[in-house]
Tab-separated table of C-alpha atoms in Angstrom:
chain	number	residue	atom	x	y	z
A	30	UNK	CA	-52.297	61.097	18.522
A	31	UNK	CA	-51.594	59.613	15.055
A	32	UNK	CA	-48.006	58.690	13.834
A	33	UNK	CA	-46.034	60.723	12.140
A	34	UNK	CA	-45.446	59.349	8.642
A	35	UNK	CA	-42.071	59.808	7.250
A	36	UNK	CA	-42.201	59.569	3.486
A	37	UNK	CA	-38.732	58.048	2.367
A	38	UNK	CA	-38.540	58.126	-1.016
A	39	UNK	CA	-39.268	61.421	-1.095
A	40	UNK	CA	-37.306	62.804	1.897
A	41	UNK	CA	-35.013	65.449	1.148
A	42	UNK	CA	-32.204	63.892	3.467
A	43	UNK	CA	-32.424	60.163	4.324
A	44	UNK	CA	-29.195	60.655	6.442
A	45	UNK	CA	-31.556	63.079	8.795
A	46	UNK	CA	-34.138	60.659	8.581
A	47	UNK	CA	-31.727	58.131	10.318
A	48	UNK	CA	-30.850	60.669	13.028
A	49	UNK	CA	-34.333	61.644	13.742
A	50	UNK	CA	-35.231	57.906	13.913
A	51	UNK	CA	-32.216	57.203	16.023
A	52	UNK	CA	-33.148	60.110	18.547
A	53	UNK	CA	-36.351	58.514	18.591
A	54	UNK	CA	-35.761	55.256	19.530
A	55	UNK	CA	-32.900	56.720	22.052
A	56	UNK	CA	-36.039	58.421	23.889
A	57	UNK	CA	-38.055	55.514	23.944
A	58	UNK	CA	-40.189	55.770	21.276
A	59	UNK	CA	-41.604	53.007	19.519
A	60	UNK	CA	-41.520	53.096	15.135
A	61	UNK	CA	-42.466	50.957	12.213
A	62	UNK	CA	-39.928	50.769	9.647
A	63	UNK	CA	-39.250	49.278	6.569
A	64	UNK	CA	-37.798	45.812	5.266
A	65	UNK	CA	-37.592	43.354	2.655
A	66	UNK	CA	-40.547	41.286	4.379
A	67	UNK	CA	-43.358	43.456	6.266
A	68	UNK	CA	-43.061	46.725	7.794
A	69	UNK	CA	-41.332	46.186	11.492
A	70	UNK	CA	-42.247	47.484	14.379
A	71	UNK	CA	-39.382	48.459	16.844
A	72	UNK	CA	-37.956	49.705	19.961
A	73	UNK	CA	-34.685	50.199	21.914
A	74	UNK	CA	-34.458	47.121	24.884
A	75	UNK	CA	-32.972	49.975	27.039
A	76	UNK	CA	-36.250	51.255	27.556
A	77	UNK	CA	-38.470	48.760	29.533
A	78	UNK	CA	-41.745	50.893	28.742
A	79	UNK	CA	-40.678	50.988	25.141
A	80	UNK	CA	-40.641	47.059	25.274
A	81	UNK	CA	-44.029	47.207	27.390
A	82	UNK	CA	-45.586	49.016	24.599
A	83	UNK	CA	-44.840	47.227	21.317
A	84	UNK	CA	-46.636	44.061	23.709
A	85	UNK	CA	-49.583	46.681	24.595
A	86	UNK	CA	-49.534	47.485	20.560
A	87	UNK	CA	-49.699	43.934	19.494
A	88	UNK	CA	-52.124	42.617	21.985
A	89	UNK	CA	-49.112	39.380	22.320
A	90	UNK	CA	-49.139	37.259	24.668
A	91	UNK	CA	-46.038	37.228	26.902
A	92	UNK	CA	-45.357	33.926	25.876
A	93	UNK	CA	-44.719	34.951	22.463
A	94	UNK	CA	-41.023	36.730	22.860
A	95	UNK	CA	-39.748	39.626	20.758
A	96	UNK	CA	-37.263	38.966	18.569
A	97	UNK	CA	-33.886	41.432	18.209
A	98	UNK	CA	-32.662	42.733	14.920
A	99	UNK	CA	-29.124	43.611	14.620
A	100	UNK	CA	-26.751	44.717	12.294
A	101	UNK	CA	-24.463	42.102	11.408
A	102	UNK	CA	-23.218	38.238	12.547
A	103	UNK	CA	-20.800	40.091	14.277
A	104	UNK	CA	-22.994	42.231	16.296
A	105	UNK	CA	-25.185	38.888	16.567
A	106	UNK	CA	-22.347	36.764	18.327
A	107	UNK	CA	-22.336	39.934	21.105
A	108	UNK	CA	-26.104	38.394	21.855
A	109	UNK	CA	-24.608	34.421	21.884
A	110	UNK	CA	-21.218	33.969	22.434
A	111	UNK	CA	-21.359	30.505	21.669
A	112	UNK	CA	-23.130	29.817	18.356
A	113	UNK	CA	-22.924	26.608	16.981
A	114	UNK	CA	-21.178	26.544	13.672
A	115	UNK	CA	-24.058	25.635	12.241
A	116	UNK	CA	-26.306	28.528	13.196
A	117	UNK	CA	-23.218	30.900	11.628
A	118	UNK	CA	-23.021	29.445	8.502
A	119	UNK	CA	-26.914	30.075	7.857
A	120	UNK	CA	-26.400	33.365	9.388
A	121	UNK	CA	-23.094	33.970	6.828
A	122	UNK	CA	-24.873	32.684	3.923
A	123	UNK	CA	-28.275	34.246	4.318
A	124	UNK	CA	-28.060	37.731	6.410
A	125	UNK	CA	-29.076	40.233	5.959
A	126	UNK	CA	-32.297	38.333	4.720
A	127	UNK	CA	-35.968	37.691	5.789
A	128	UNK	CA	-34.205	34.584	7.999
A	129	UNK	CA	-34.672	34.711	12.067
A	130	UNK	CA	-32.550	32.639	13.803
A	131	UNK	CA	-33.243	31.503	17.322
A	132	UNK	CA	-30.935	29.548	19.375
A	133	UNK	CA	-29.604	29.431	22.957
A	134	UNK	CA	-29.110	32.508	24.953
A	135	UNK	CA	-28.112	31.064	27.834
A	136	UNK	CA	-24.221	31.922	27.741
A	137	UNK	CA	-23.174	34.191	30.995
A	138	UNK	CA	-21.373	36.780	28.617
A	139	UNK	CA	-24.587	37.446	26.499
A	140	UNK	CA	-25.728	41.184	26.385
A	141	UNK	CA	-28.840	39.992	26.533
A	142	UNK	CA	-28.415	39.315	30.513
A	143	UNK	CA	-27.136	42.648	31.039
A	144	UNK	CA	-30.741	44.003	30.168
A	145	UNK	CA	-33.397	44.742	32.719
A	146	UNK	CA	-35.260	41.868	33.816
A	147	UNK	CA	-38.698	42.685	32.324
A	148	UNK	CA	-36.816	43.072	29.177
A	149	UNK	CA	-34.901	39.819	29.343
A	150	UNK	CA	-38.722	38.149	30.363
A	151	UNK	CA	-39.713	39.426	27.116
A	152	UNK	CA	-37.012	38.347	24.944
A	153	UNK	CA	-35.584	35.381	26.463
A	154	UNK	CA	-38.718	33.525	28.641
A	155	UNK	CA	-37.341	30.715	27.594
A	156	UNK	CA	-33.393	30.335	27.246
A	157	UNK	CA	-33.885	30.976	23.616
A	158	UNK	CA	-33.060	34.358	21.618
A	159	UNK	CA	-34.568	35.059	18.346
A	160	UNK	CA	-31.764	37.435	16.068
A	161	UNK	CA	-32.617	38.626	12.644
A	162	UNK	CA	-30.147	41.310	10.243
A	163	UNK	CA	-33.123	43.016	7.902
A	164	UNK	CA	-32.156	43.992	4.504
A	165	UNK	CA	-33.050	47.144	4.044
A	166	UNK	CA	-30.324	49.668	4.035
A	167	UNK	CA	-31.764	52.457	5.661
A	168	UNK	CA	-33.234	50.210	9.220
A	169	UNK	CA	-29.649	48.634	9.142
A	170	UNK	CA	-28.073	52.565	9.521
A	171	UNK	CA	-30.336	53.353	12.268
A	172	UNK	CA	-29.736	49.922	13.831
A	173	UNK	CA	-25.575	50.911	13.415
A	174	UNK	CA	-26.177	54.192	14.811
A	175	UNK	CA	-28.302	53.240	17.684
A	176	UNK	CA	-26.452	53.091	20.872
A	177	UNK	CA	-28.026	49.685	22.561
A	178	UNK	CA	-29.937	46.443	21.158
A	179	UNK	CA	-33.222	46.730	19.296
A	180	UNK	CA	-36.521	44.845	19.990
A	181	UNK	CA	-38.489	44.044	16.999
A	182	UNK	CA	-41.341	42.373	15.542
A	183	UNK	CA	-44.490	42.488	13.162
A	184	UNK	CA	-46.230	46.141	12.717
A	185	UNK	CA	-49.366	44.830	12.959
A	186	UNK	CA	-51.926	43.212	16.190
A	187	UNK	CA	-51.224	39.711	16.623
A	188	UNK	CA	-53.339	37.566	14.045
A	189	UNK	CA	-53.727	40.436	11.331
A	190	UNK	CA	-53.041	40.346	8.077
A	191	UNK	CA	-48.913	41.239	7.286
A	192	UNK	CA	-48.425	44.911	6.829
A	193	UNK	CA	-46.513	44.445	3.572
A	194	UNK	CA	-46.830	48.642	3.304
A	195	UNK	CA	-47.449	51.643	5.489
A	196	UNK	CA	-50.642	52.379	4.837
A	197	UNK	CA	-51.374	49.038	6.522
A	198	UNK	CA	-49.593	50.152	9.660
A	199	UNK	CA	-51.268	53.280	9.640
A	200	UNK	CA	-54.849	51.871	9.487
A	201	UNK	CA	-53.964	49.490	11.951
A	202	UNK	CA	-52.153	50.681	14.560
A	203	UNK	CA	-50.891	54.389	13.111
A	204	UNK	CA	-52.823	55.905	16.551
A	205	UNK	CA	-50.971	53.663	18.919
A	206	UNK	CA	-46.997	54.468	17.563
A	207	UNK	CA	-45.036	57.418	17.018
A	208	UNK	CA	-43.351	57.395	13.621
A	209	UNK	CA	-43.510	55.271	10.675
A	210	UNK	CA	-40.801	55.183	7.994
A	211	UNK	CA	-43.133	54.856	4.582
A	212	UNK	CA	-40.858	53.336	1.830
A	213	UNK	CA	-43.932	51.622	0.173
A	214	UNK	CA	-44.738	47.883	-0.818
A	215	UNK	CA	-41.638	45.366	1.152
A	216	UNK	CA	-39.801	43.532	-1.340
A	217	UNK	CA	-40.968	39.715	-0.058
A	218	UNK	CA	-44.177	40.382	0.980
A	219	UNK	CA	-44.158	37.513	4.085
A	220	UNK	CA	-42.721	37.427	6.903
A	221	UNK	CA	-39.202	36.255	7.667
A	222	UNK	CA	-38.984	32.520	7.953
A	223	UNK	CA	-38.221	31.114	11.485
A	224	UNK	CA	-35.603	28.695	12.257
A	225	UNK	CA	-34.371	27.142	15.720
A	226	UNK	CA	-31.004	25.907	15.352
A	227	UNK	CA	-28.591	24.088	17.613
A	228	UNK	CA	-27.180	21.019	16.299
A	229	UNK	CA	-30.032	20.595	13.880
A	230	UNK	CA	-32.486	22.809	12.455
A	231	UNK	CA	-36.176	23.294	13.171
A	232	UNK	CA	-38.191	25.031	10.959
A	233	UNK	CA	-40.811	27.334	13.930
A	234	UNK	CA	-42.662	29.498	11.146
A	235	UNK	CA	-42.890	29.207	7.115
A	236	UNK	CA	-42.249	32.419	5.797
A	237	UNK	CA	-40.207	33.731	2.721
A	238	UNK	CA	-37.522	31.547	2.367
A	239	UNK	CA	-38.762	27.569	1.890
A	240	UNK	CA	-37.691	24.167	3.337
A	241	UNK	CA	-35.841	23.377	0.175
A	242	UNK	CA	-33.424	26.675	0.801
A	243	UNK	CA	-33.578	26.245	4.319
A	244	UNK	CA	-31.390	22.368	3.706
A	245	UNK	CA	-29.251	24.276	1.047
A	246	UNK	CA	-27.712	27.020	3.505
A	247	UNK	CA	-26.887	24.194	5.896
A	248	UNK	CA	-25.080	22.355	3.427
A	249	UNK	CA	-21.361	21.703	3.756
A	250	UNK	CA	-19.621	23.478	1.040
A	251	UNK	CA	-16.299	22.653	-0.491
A	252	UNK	CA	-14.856	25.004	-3.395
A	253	UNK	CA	-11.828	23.578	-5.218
A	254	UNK	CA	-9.517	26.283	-6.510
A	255	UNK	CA	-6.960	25.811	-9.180
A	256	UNK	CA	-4.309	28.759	-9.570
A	257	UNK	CA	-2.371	27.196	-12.362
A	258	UNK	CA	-4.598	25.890	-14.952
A	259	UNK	CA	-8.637	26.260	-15.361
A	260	UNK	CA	-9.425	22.814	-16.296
A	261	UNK	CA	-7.885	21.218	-13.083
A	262	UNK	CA	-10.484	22.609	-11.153
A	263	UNK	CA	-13.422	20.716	-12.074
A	264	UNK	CA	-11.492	17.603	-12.699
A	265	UNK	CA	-10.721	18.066	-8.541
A	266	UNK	CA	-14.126	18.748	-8.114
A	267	UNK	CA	-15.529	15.868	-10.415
A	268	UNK	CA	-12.653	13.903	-7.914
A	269	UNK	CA	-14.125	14.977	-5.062
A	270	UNK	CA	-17.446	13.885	-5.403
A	271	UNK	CA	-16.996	10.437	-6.516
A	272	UNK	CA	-14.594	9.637	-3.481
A	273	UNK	CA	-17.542	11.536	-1.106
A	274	UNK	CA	-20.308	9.753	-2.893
A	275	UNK	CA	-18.274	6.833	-2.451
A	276	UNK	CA	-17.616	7.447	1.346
A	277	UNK	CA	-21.928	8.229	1.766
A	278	UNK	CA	-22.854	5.168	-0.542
A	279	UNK	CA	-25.019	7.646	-3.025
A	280	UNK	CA	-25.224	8.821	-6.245
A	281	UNK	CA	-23.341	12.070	-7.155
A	282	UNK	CA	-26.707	13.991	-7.704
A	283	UNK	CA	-27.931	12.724	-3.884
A	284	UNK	CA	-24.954	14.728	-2.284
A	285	UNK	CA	-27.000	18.119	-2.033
A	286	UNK	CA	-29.552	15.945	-0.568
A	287	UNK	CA	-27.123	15.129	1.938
A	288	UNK	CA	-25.813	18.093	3.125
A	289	UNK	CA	-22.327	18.492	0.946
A	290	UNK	CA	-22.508	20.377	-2.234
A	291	UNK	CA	-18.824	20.631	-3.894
A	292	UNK	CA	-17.926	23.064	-5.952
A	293	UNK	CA	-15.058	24.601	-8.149
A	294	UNK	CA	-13.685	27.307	-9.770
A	295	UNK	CA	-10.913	27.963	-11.930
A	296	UNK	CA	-8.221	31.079	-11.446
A	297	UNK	CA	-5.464	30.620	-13.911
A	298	UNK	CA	-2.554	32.874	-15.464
A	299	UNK	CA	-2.480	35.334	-12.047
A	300	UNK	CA	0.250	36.271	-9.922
A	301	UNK	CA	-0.089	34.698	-6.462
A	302	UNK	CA	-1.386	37.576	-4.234
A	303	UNK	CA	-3.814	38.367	-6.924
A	304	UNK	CA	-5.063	34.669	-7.461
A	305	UNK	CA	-5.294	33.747	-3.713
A	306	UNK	CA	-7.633	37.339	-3.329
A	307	UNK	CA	-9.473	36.551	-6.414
A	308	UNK	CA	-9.791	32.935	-4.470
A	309	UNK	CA	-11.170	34.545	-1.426
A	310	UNK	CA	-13.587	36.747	-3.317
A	311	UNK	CA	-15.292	33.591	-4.974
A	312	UNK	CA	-15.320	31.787	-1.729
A	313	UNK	CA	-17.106	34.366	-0.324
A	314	UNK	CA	-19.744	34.654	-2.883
A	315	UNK	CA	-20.174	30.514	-1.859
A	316	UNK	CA	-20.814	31.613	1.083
A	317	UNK	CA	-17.300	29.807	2.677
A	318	UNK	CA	-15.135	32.147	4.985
């Protein structure tokens, strides 16, 4: 039985197409929906079979674990526990985003362990957990809305070309699934870029984020913020960089290249509760809690 394809730019109510999609995945179904990469192909990991299928689907080997998508960092840290600062800061500064981030899974609190075994096998085979937030609004409500963790990878057999639209899934593998969210061409166009982080990180699979912006969301930021007058802040942040270039033995321009980027920005003339929000904001946009 073919698919049904779910036409979302024309749906009359996206907010039913969530629930339907939700209900769906609640009963073990197994759908291809949208992101800013390729088209995904998912399942809820409370349904064993569901898991078993998307393998079936794929023709994967079992050595070649599913990855989870989830909402947030936050619902991320439920999955590990312990993180390692750096593997939050890429997350902060880069989810959602067509980043997946595997690290260690092996902390006894993980929900991941709570799963049934044939589940954990394939997910975690090997101590490792790959997490990835998509951006695409309407996956990220049905992910919110679902009720337990969601399995997902490719939409396409192992070794085919990226389905970068629906009509790709549904030549492929539209007689194998049951529903397929259609919101035409993804954004990137490649698949999410694989990293393994612990202490250091480890590029597994190019994909559409590079090397280059890989290094600059591990960088150590600092953002130098002057309340009183505008022109102090890039004098502290001209400051700053000599005495770390100084400390490193490089040039100035080298220390991007070296993992610190220092930065500034200027908030003058506000009362305090407004400047020290207005401070926040810009932080945030840095991509410094």
């Amino acid at each position: 039985m073919s698919a049904v394809v779910i036409d979302l730019q024309n749906a009359e109510d996206l907010r039913d197409v969530v629930h339907r999609s939700v209900e769906a995945l609640a009963a073990g179904k197994v759908l291809a929906v949208p992101t800013e990469t390729v088209y995904g192909l998912v399942a809820s990991a409370l349904h064993p079979e569901a898991v078993d299928r998307v393998f079936a689907i794929k023709g994967r080997d079992a050595d070649q674990p599913l990855a989870f998508a989830t909402k947030s960092l936050e619902d991320a840290m439920d999955f590990v526990p312990d993180m390692s600062a750096l593997a939050k800061r890429i997350a902060r500064r880069s989810w959602p985003g067509p980043i997946t981030i595997v690290t260690s899974a092996k902390h006894p609190d993980s929900v991941v362990h709570r799963l049934e075994d044939s589940v954990k096998a394939a997910t975690i085979p090997n101590g490792t957990i790959g997490l990835r937030v998509p951006a695409h609004e309407l996956t990220l409500q049905i992910m919110r809305m679902c009720a337990g963790p969601i399995v997902m990878t490719s939409a396409n057999i192992s070794g085919g070309p990226d389905p970068v639209d629906a009509e790709t899934v549904v030549d492929t593998i539209g007689d194998k699934i049951d529903v397929i969210l259609d919101d035409g061409p993804c954004q990137v166009g490649r698949p999410s870029t694989v990293i393994e982080v612990g202490d250091t990180v480890k590029i597994l699979r190019d994909g559409g984020v590079d090397q280059a912006s890989i290094k600059r969301l591990t960088n150590f930021i600092v953002l130098i913020v002057c309340t009183g007058n505008t022109c102090r802040s890039p004098m502290g942040e001209a400051i700053f960089q000599d005495l770390v270039s100084k400390n490193l033995g490089c040039e100035i321009d080298e220390l991007p290249a070296r993992g610190v980027q220092v930065l500034s920005a200027g908030i003058a003339a506000m009362p305090g509760a407004l400047a020290t929000e207005q401070a926040v904001q810009v932080m945030r946009r840095a991509g410094i809690e």
